[in-house]
Amino acid sequence: MRMSRFLGGIAAIAVLAAAPIGLMATPLGVTQAQAQEASASFNLFFGELRPHGVWVKHAKYRYVFCPRVDADWRPYTNGRWIYLRDRGWYFDSREPFAWAVYHYGRWTHERRLGWCWVPGNHWAPAWVSWRRSDDHVGWAPLRPERDGFQIDISVNVGEPPEDDWVFIPTRRFVEPQLS
């Protein structure tokens, strides 16, 4: 009986350890970024992000998270883009709040607060809009679709505001560090 439990524990550890390796080994290709089935709760975000910024009560979105960053900071600039087959362009960042703010929810830019994140419960490799020319690529954080905590996926047909866009030369797009 002990041997059976031991072997079961070893098998579970092996499966959990192999999951990130499968993601890293995913070959690159061309596909549209898609929201995934993974979901998260507001309470998880609230507790885990608190050391890295401030939660502000917001009239339109209930609560927003404003990361503790430099005044000229912008979302989706401190990291790199990695292409994941069947998922699309994934934003990879070492910022302590990156796991949540770049993959769940949307961003809003408030005059008095700066960039603030509106939590959502659906995962995506990045919540951005894209533009591309022969020699430049650009992206802008998607704004929230509606008031309150984002609990579903909606399609936005409007363009992000002009000031939200970041453009870089195409040759720099997949560099290890954008900023």
XYZ file of C-alpha atoms in Angstrom:
179
model
C 0.000 0.000 0.000
C 2.820 2.418 0.893
C 4.624 1.644 -2.357
C 1.428 2.369 -4.326
C 1.022 5.794 -2.652
C 4.714 6.530 -3.145
C 4.562 5.688 -6.862
C 1.354 7.718 -7.243
C 3.073 10.722 -5.626
C 6.091 10.365 -7.916
C 3.806 10.208 -10.973
C 1.946 13.370 -9.890
C 5.218 15.249 -9.355
C 6.472 14.147 -12.788
C 3.303 15.393 -14.497
C 3.462 18.768 -12.718
C 7.166 19.195 -13.434
C 6.751 18.353 -17.132
C 3.935 20.879 -17.765
C 6.196 23.967 -18.083
C 8.639 22.036 -20.286
C 5.830 21.304 -22.739
C 5.073 25.030 -22.977
C 8.717 25.937 -23.588
C 9.058 23.278 -26.286
C 6.066 24.574 -28.256
C 7.245 25.425 -31.796
C 6.543 28.804 -33.291
C 3.954 29.347 -36.005
C 1.242 31.758 -37.087
C -2.091 31.635 -35.289
C -4.468 34.107 -33.687
C -4.141 34.665 -29.927
C -7.050 33.098 -28.100
C -8.495 33.273 -24.617
C -8.142 29.977 -22.790
C -10.414 28.118 -20.404
C -8.309 28.899 -17.308
C -10.060 31.214 -14.906
C -9.108 32.974 -11.682
C -10.929 34.684 -8.850
C -10.724 38.316 -7.819
C -9.684 37.297 -4.290
C -6.565 35.573 -5.624
C -5.546 38.707 -7.511
C -6.295 41.013 -4.586
C -4.058 39.188 -2.123
C -1.202 38.276 -4.467
C -0.876 41.697 -6.104
C -1.195 43.844 -2.978
C 2.597 43.889 -2.248
C 3.305 45.191 -5.764
C 0.971 48.170 -5.997
C -2.269 49.609 -4.704
C -5.893 48.609 -5.181
C -8.094 51.640 -5.822
C -11.878 51.762 -5.570
C -13.027 52.865 -9.011
C -16.442 54.312 -9.940
C -16.617 52.459 -13.255
C -14.681 49.196 -12.670
C -15.219 48.674 -8.908
C -11.531 48.037 -8.111
C -8.409 48.553 -10.208
C -4.834 47.573 -9.480
C -2.209 50.279 -10.001
C 1.264 48.726 -9.989
C 4.108 50.417 -8.131
C 6.197 51.471 -11.161
C 7.996 54.506 -12.639
C 5.819 57.360 -13.912
C 6.678 56.625 -17.570
C 5.960 52.872 -17.300
C 3.565 51.253 -19.778
C 2.012 47.764 -19.804
C 3.533 45.156 -22.121
C 6.933 46.864 -22.415
C 9.094 45.347 -19.656
C 9.550 41.846 -21.032
C 9.476 40.036 -24.343
C 7.095 38.480 -26.847
C 7.187 34.711 -27.344
C 5.099 32.946 -29.957
C 3.224 29.885 -28.682
C 1.656 27.581 -31.251
C -2.113 27.305 -30.722
C -2.054 30.249 -28.290
C -0.483 33.169 -30.145
C 1.869 35.910 -28.972
C 2.532 35.526 -25.245
C 3.983 38.383 -23.207
C 6.715 37.126 -20.878
C 7.832 39.475 -18.103
C 9.705 39.156 -14.829
C 7.702 41.907 -13.194
C 6.284 40.462 -9.946
C 2.694 41.155 -11.027
C 3.112 39.967 -14.640
C 1.501 36.535 -14.173
C -1.859 38.239 -13.586
C -1.936 41.624 -15.300
C -0.720 40.518 -18.733
C -2.872 37.406 -18.966
C -6.136 38.163 -17.132
C -8.156 41.366 -17.448
C -7.588 44.637 -19.272
C -5.860 47.998 -18.782
C -7.192 51.511 -18.399
C -5.210 54.732 -18.313
C -6.507 57.231 -15.798
C -5.290 60.828 -15.747
C -4.778 60.904 -11.985
C -3.712 57.255 -11.459
C -1.754 56.349 -14.594
C -2.023 52.799 -15.923
C -4.360 50.583 -13.895
C -5.368 46.992 -14.425
C -9.005 45.851 -14.343
C -9.143 42.174 -13.254
C -10.711 39.550 -15.458
C -11.144 35.827 -15.014
C -10.186 34.458 -18.442
C -6.586 33.757 -19.434
C -5.031 34.895 -22.717
C -1.403 35.054 -23.847
C -1.835 38.869 -23.973
C -4.806 41.230 -24.115
C -3.553 43.588 -26.834
C -4.472 44.934 -30.246
C -1.846 44.647 -33.011
C -0.614 46.789 -35.915
C 2.166 45.950 -38.332
C 4.009 47.441 -41.284
C 7.003 46.137 -43.222
C 9.480 47.549 -40.730
C 7.527 48.152 -37.480
C 5.218 46.237 -35.189
C 2.940 47.831 -32.621
C 0.605 46.801 -29.837
C -1.735 48.524 -27.408
C -3.380 47.155 -24.262
C -7.068 46.405 -24.730
C -9.385 48.534 -22.644
C -12.135 46.936 -20.515
C -15.286 46.028 -22.420
C -17.763 47.023 -19.762
C -18.054 48.319 -16.223
C -17.090 46.133 -13.253
C -14.941 43.037 -12.851
C -14.505 41.376 -16.262
C -16.115 37.934 -16.047
C -16.452 37.018 -19.696
C -14.839 37.487 -23.067
C -16.160 40.184 -25.370
C -14.988 41.323 -28.764
C -13.880 44.934 -29.011
C -14.419 46.511 -32.416
C -12.998 49.912 -31.412
C -9.343 50.842 -31.655
C -7.321 51.639 -28.519
C -6.542 55.344 -28.042
C -3.611 56.641 -30.093
C -1.426 57.284 -27.018
C -1.709 53.628 -25.901
C 0.275 52.251 -28.851
C 3.887 51.090 -28.633
C 5.838 50.650 -31.885
C 9.277 49.137 -32.342
C 11.322 48.083 -35.372
C 10.308 44.590 -36.485
C 13.878 43.321 -36.062
C 13.658 44.107 -32.301
C 10.250 42.501 -31.729
C 11.487 39.201 -30.276
C 14.519 40.542 -28.405
C 14.973 39.142 -24.891
C 14.102 42.500 -23.299
C 12.016 45.205 -24.996
C 12.746 48.062 -22.586
